[in-house]
Short mmCIF file of C-alpha atoms in Angstrom, two decimals:
data_model
loop_
_atom_site.label_atom_id
_atom_site.label_comp_id
_atom_site.label_asym_id
_atom_site.label_seq_id
_atom_site.Cartn_x
_atom_site.Cartn_y
_atom_site.Cartn_z
CA MET A 1 -5.07 -2.08 -2.77
CA SER A 2 -6.58 -2.53 -6.24
CA SER A 3 -4.41 -3.48 -9.21
CA ALA A 4 -3.54 -0.96 -11.91
CA HIS A 5 -6.15 -0.69 -14.68
CA LEU A 6 -4.00 1.74 -16.66
CA GLU A 7 -0.29 2.27 -16.08
CA ILE A 8 2.00 4.84 -17.69
CA LYS A 9 5.71 4.02 -17.69
CA GLN A 10 8.53 6.42 -18.56
CA LEU A 11 6.30 8.24 -21.04
CA LYS A 12 7.96 11.10 -22.91
CA LYS A 13 6.85 13.56 -25.59
CA VAL A 14 9.04 16.30 -27.07
CA TYR A 15 7.96 18.94 -29.59
CA ASP A 16 9.92 21.36 -31.75
CA ARG A 17 8.92 24.67 -30.22
CA ASP A 18 9.95 26.93 -33.14
CA LEU A 19 11.56 27.07 -36.59
CA PHE A 20 15.00 26.73 -35.02
CA LYS A 21 14.08 23.22 -33.81
CA ARG A 22 14.49 24.13 -30.16
CA LYS A 23 12.91 21.38 -28.09
CA GLN A 24 10.05 21.58 -25.62
CA VAL A 25 9.58 18.58 -23.33
CA VAL A 26 5.83 18.36 -22.70
CA VAL A 27 5.71 14.97 -20.97
CA ASN A 28 8.93 14.05 -19.20
CA ASP A 29 9.48 10.40 -18.19
CA LEU A 30 6.01 10.25 -16.66
CA ASN A 31 5.14 7.34 -14.38
CA CYS A 32 1.69 6.92 -12.85
CA ARG A 33 -1.00 4.31 -12.19
CA PHE A 34 -4.78 4.44 -12.26
CA LEU A 35 -6.28 1.76 -10.05
CA GLU A 36 -9.09 -0.58 -11.06
CA GLY A 37 -12.53 0.64 -10.04
CA GLN A 38 -11.29 3.89 -8.48
CA CYS A 39 -11.74 7.55 -9.36
CA THR A 40 -8.40 9.36 -9.68
CA ALA A 41 -8.02 13.12 -10.03
CA LEU A 42 -5.44 14.19 -12.61
CA MET A 43 -4.45 17.77 -11.84
CA GLY A 44 -1.98 20.35 -13.06
CA HIS A 45 -1.77 23.84 -14.50
CA ASN A 46 -2.25 24.58 -18.20
CA GLY A 47 0.79 23.15 -19.96
CA ALA A 48 1.51 20.56 -17.27
CA GLY A 49 1.12 17.71 -19.78
CA LYS A 50 -2.39 16.42 -18.99
CA THR A 51 -3.89 16.88 -22.46
CA THR A 52 -0.81 15.49 -24.22
CA THR A 53 -0.89 12.43 -21.95
CA ILE A 54 -4.57 11.84 -22.73
CA ARG A 55 -3.90 12.15 -26.46
CA MET A 56 -1.15 9.55 -26.20
CA ILE A 57 -3.50 7.18 -24.35
CA PHE A 58 -5.94 7.39 -27.26
CA GLY A 59 -3.23 7.12 -29.91
CA LEU A 60 -3.91 10.58 -31.33
CA ILE A 61 -0.20 11.30 -30.97
CA ASN A 62 2.68 8.90 -30.48
CA PRO A 63 5.07 9.07 -27.51
CA ASP A 64 8.78 9.48 -28.21
CA SER A 65 9.50 6.84 -25.57
CA GLY A 66 7.84 4.89 -22.79
CA GLU A 67 4.74 2.72 -22.80
CA ILE A 68 1.10 2.62 -21.73
CA LEU A 69 -0.18 -0.61 -20.18
CA TYR A 70 -3.80 -1.73 -19.96
CA ARG A 71 -4.23 -4.33 -17.23
CA GLY A 72 -0.53 -5.13 -17.39
CA LYS A 73 -0.23 -5.42 -21.19
CA ARG A 74 0.64 -2.88 -23.85
CA LEU A 75 -2.42 -0.81 -24.77
CA THR A 76 -4.01 -2.00 -28.03
CA THR A 77 -6.64 -0.66 -30.43
CA ALA A 78 -9.10 -3.19 -29.01
CA ASP A 79 -8.44 -1.86 -25.50
CA LYS A 80 -9.16 1.70 -26.63
CA ARG A 81 -12.70 0.62 -27.52
CA LEU A 82 -13.15 -0.09 -23.80
CA ILE A 83 -12.25 3.50 -22.88
CA GLY A 84 -14.62 6.48 -22.89
CA TYR A 85 -13.59 10.11 -23.21
CA MET A 86 -15.45 13.32 -22.40
CA PRO A 87 -13.36 16.27 -23.67
CA GLU A 88 -13.24 19.65 -21.94
CA THR A 89 -14.93 21.41 -24.86
CA ASN A 90 -17.90 20.18 -26.87
CA LYS A 91 -16.56 19.11 -30.27
CA LEU A 92 -19.59 17.32 -31.68
CA PRO A 93 -20.80 17.87 -35.29
CA VAL A 94 -23.19 20.83 -35.12
CA ASN A 95 -25.45 19.66 -37.97
CA LEU A 96 -26.35 16.29 -36.44
CA THR A 97 -29.13 15.72 -33.92
CA CYS A 98 -28.60 14.22 -30.48
CA GLU A 99 -29.98 10.89 -31.69
CA GLU A 100 -27.78 10.88 -34.78
CA ILE A 101 -24.63 11.61 -32.76
CA LEU A 102 -25.21 8.65 -30.45
CA LEU A 103 -26.25 6.29 -33.25
CA HIS A 104 -23.06 7.10 -35.16
CA HIS A 105 -21.06 6.50 -31.97
CA LEU A 106 -22.54 3.02 -31.49
CA ARG A 107 -21.93 2.11 -35.13
CA VAL A 108 -18.26 3.05 -34.75
CA PHE A 109 -17.65 1.34 -31.39
CA ARG A 110 -19.95 -1.67 -31.95
CA PRO A 111 -20.12 -2.52 -28.21
CA ALA A 112 -20.25 -6.24 -27.47
CA HIS A 113 -23.17 -5.90 -25.04
CA LEU A 114 -25.49 -4.46 -27.72
CA LYS A 115 -26.87 -5.80 -30.97
CA PRO A 116 -27.64 -3.27 -33.74
CA ARG A 117 -31.38 -3.82 -33.30
CA ASP A 118 -31.04 -2.61 -29.69
CA TYR A 119 -29.24 0.64 -30.52
CA LYS A 120 -32.36 2.82 -30.55
CA ALA A 121 -33.52 1.54 -27.16
CA ALA A 122 -30.06 2.15 -25.68
CA ILE A 123 -30.02 5.69 -27.08
CA GLU A 124 -33.46 6.40 -25.64
CA GLU A 125 -32.38 5.15 -22.21
CA LYS A 126 -29.21 7.26 -22.28
CA LEU A 127 -30.95 10.45 -23.43
CA LYS A 128 -33.55 10.05 -20.69
CA GLU A 129 -30.77 9.52 -18.15
CA ILE A 130 -29.22 12.91 -19.04
CA GLU A 131 -32.63 14.59 -19.42
CA LEU A 132 -32.27 15.25 -23.16
CA TRP A 133 -34.92 12.89 -24.52
CA ASP A 134 -37.26 15.77 -25.30
CA HIS A 135 -34.43 17.38 -27.30
CA ARG A 136 -33.46 14.25 -29.24
CA LYS A 137 -34.33 15.79 -32.62
CA LYS A 138 -32.50 19.04 -31.89
CA LYS A 139 -29.25 19.66 -33.75
CA VAL A 140 -26.11 19.95 -31.66
CA GLY A 141 -25.54 23.51 -32.85
CA LYS A 142 -28.84 24.54 -31.24
CA LEU A 143 -28.04 23.09 -27.81
CA SER A 144 -27.03 25.21 -24.84
CA LYS A 145 -23.52 24.67 -23.46
CA GLY A 146 -24.89 22.67 -20.55
CA MET A 147 -26.92 20.44 -22.87
CA GLY A 148 -23.83 19.94 -25.01
CA ARG A 149 -21.86 18.83 -21.96
CA ARG A 150 -24.52 16.29 -21.08
CA LEU A 151 -24.54 14.99 -24.66
CA SER A 152 -20.75 14.62 -24.50
CA TRP A 153 -21.25 12.57 -21.34
CA ALA A 154 -23.78 10.37 -23.13
CA GLN A 155 -21.37 9.75 -26.00
CA ALA A 156 -18.52 8.94 -23.60
CA THR A 157 -20.55 6.40 -21.60
CA LEU A 158 -23.00 4.91 -24.12
CA HIS A 159 -20.76 1.97 -25.05
CA LYS A 160 -20.31 1.14 -21.32
CA PRO A 161 -16.54 1.66 -21.08
CA GLU A 162 -14.44 -0.07 -18.43
CA LEU A 163 -12.38 3.10 -18.02
CA ILE A 164 -13.45 6.68 -18.67
CA ILE A 165 -11.52 9.95 -18.88
CA LEU A 166 -13.54 13.03 -17.90
CA ASP A 167 -11.93 16.38 -18.76
CA GLU A 168 -13.52 19.17 -16.68
CA PRO A 169 -16.98 17.52 -16.82
CA MET A 170 -18.59 20.25 -14.67
CA SER A 171 -17.57 23.08 -17.00
CA GLY A 172 -20.48 25.19 -18.24
CA LEU A 173 -23.14 23.53 -16.09
CA ASP A 174 -25.79 25.36 -14.09
CA PRO A 175 -26.44 24.17 -10.49
CA LEU A 176 -29.01 21.57 -11.59
CA GLY A 177 -26.75 20.29 -14.35
CA TYR A 178 -23.85 20.21 -11.90
CA ARG A 179 -25.83 18.06 -9.48
CA LEU A 180 -26.90 15.73 -12.29
CA MET A 181 -23.27 15.30 -13.38
CA VAL A 182 -22.18 14.50 -9.82
CA ASN A 183 -24.92 11.87 -9.59
CA LEU A 184 -23.87 10.36 -12.94
CA ILE A 185 -20.23 10.15 -11.86
CA ASN A 186 -21.23 8.57 -8.56
CA LYS A 187 -23.26 5.98 -10.49
CA LEU A 188 -20.11 5.05 -12.43
CA ARG A 189 -18.21 4.76 -9.15
CA GLN A 190 -20.88 2.41 -7.78
CA ASP A 191 -20.54 0.32 -10.94
CA LYS A 192 -16.76 0.13 -10.32
CA VAL A 193 -15.84 1.88 -13.56
CA THR A 194 -12.28 3.23 -13.46
CA ILE A 195 -12.42 7.03 -13.74
CA ILE A 196 -9.71 9.57 -14.55
CA LEU A 197 -11.09 12.98 -13.58
CA CYS A 198 -9.21 16.00 -14.94
CA THR A 199 -10.38 18.96 -12.87
CA HIS A 200 -9.27 22.02 -10.92
CA GLU A 201 -12.25 21.91 -8.55
CA LEU A 202 -11.25 20.93 -5.03
CA TRP A 203 -14.87 20.17 -4.12
CA SER A 204 -15.09 17.60 -6.92
CA ILE A 205 -11.89 15.96 -5.73
CA GLU A 206 -13.02 15.80 -2.11
CA GLN A 207 -16.41 14.34 -2.96
CA LEU A 208 -15.64 12.07 -5.90
CA CYS A 209 -12.01 10.96 -5.96
CA ASP A 210 -10.21 8.08 -4.25
CA GLN A 211 -6.74 9.12 -5.41
CA VAL A 212 -4.96 12.28 -6.58
CA HIS A 213 -2.13 12.76 -9.11
CA ILE A 214 -0.59 16.18 -9.81
CA LEU A 215 1.52 16.89 -12.91
CA ASN A 216 4.00 19.76 -13.17
CA HIS A 217 6.04 20.35 -16.34
CA GLY A 218 5.28 16.85 -17.58
CA LYS A 219 6.28 15.02 -14.40
CA LEU A 220 4.28 13.47 -11.57
CA VAL A 221 5.09 15.67 -8.56
CA TYR A 222 2.46 14.42 -6.10
CA SER A 223 0.48 11.20 -5.79
CA THR A 224 -1.47 9.67 -2.94
CA LEU A 225 -0.38 6.29 -4.34
CA ASP A 226 3.30 7.17 -3.92
CA LEU A 227 2.59 7.81 -0.26
CA GLY A 228 1.06 4.36 0.02
CA GLN A 229 -2.15 5.81 1.42
CA GLU A 230 -5.64 6.71 0.34
CA LYS A 231 -6.57 10.35 -0.22
CA ASP A 232 -8.69 10.43 2.92
CA ASP A 233 -5.67 9.47 5.02
CA HIS A 234 -4.30 12.97 4.38
CA VAL A 235 -7.46 14.81 5.38
CA SER A 236 -7.33 17.13 8.38
CA HIS A 237 -10.19 18.82 10.24
CA LEU A 238 -10.83 22.49 10.92
CA LEU A 239 -12.64 23.87 13.95
CA THR A 240 -13.29 27.62 13.88
CA VAL A 241 -14.48 29.55 16.95
CA SER A 242 -15.08 33.24 17.63
CA ALA A 243 -11.94 35.36 18.08
CA THR A 244 -13.26 36.55 21.44
CA SER A 245 -12.54 32.98 22.58
CA GLY A 246 -8.79 33.24 21.88
CA ALA A 247 -7.74 33.20 25.53
CA VAL A 248 -9.88 30.15 26.27
CA VAL A 249 -8.45 28.31 23.25
CA GLU A 250 -4.91 29.04 24.43
CA LYS A 251 -5.80 27.69 27.87
CA LEU A 252 -7.25 24.51 26.37
CA ALA A 253 -4.23 24.05 24.10
CA SER A 254 -1.77 24.43 26.98
CA GLY A 255 -3.52 21.78 29.04
CA THR A 256 -2.89 18.04 28.92
CA SER A 257 -6.44 16.75 28.59
CA LEU A 258 -6.83 17.52 24.87
CA PRO A 259 -4.82 16.33 21.84
CA LYS A 260 -2.33 18.88 20.54
CA PRO A 261 -3.61 20.66 17.40
CA SER A 262 -1.58 20.61 14.19
CA ASP A 263 -2.02 24.36 13.97
CA ILE A 264 -3.79 27.29 15.64
CA LYS A 265 -4.28 30.54 13.73
CA VAL A 266 -5.84 33.72 15.09
CA HIS A 267 -7.54 36.00 12.56
CA ASN A 268 -9.52 39.23 13.04
CA HIS A 269 -12.78 37.57 13.94
CA ARG A 270 -11.98 33.91 14.43
CA VAL A 271 -9.59 31.30 15.79
CA GLU A 272 -8.86 28.34 13.48
CA ILE A 273 -7.85 25.05 15.12
CA THR A 274 -6.55 22.32 12.79
CA LEU A 275 -6.37 18.66 13.86
CA SER A 276 -5.19 15.67 11.87
CA GLN A 277 -7.55 13.08 13.39
CA TYR A 278 -11.33 13.24 13.31
CA SER A 279 -11.56 11.77 16.82
CA ASP A 280 -9.25 14.53 18.12
CA ALA A 281 -11.33 17.17 16.37
CA LEU A 282 -14.48 15.84 18.06
CA LYS A 283 -12.79 16.11 21.48
CA TRP A 284 -11.93 19.73 20.76
CA LEU A 285 -15.46 20.44 19.53
CA GLN A 286 -16.90 19.01 22.74
CA ALA A 287 -14.44 21.00 24.89
CA CYS A 288 -15.20 24.26 23.08
CA THR A 289 -18.96 23.83 23.38
CA SER A 290 -18.57 22.89 27.07
CA GLU A 291 -16.73 26.19 27.58
CA GLY A 292 -19.62 28.00 25.93
CA LEU A 293 -17.53 29.10 22.94
CA LEU A 294 -19.23 30.20 19.73
CA VAL A 295 -18.42 27.54 17.12
CA MET A 296 -18.43 29.15 13.68
CA GLU A 297 -17.34 26.19 11.56
CA PHE A 298 -16.42 22.51 11.81
CA ARG A 299 -15.44 20.73 8.61
CA LYS A 300 -13.08 18.36 6.86
CA LEU A 301 -10.17 19.98 5.02
CA SER A 302 -8.96 18.84 1.63
CA PRO A 303 -5.47 17.32 1.68
CA LEU A 304 -4.77 19.66 -1.24
CA SER A 305 -5.40 23.19 -0.03
CA GLU A 306 -5.05 26.09 -2.46
CA SER A 307 -1.64 27.06 -1.08
CA ARG A 308 -0.43 23.47 -1.32
CA LEU A 309 -1.67 23.18 -4.89
CA ILE A 310 0.27 26.28 -5.89
CA THR A 311 3.40 24.69 -4.42
CA TYR A 312 2.97 21.55 -6.51
CA PHE A 313 1.73 23.29 -9.66
CA GLY A 314 4.57 25.79 -10.02
CA GLU A 315 4.38 28.29 -12.85
CA GLU A 316 2.46 27.76 -16.07
CA LYS A 317 4.39 27.29 -19.26
CA THR A 318 3.91 30.12 -21.70
CA ALA A 319 5.54 28.47 -24.72
#
């Protein structure tokens, strides 16, 4: 398994919640690792501690205790220049153009791989990549929400970070913009950039992520790393056939020639057969088709179903 690119150890943040100095623990002795070159989903309900943790990584707020390690050493200001961040909401200056935003970003970060004379060429390449070159002179305040999201992506990746934090990157995108964002994230994965993906979208997790962390009330309550396995090791497979086939399914399940399903559920119009191994699911698919059953669906299930997520998430904090 890869080594930890970023590691959080015993991180804690407490706020005064009101004038009476009553305490609210937002991040509570948090421990988690983000592996080198992998994409890790960071999930949790509103108030779970995700945003506070991100702010502590960037030094926007200081932890009350604990530490953040970058490749095994305490995170420094120089390390933070190697990290990119795409926030959930577009917070770019509305009176600057797309070009001006990116030029200012390069002047602040001064990436080692670029000389100042190459800034304009790098900006042109990045704006073409996100399909905003024709809008380069447009002020941020005049951009659509989807265009603003793409510009935020450009700013987060222009200095070629080694690690990038993406906070709900798909938010506000139309189908074409969504597909472009997926392709851009996959390009980072191919380049072995370490990615922390904050999202609630199960599809994004299934398609893009190698690992999953779930926070609840400031603590890590679920991690594929803690289980010592990859995310895909927890995937199961669903075979759905017509409900008129219920008797045949029961006969197949009671026999000895087929692997035993993890679960069989009968609904109004369908029978759902769940199997943990893909090879077992294929045997069931072949048996059902041989019996002439109407197969309605055959797909991989996320290891984090909606019901399971609710179990890990718990209730949102209202304070």
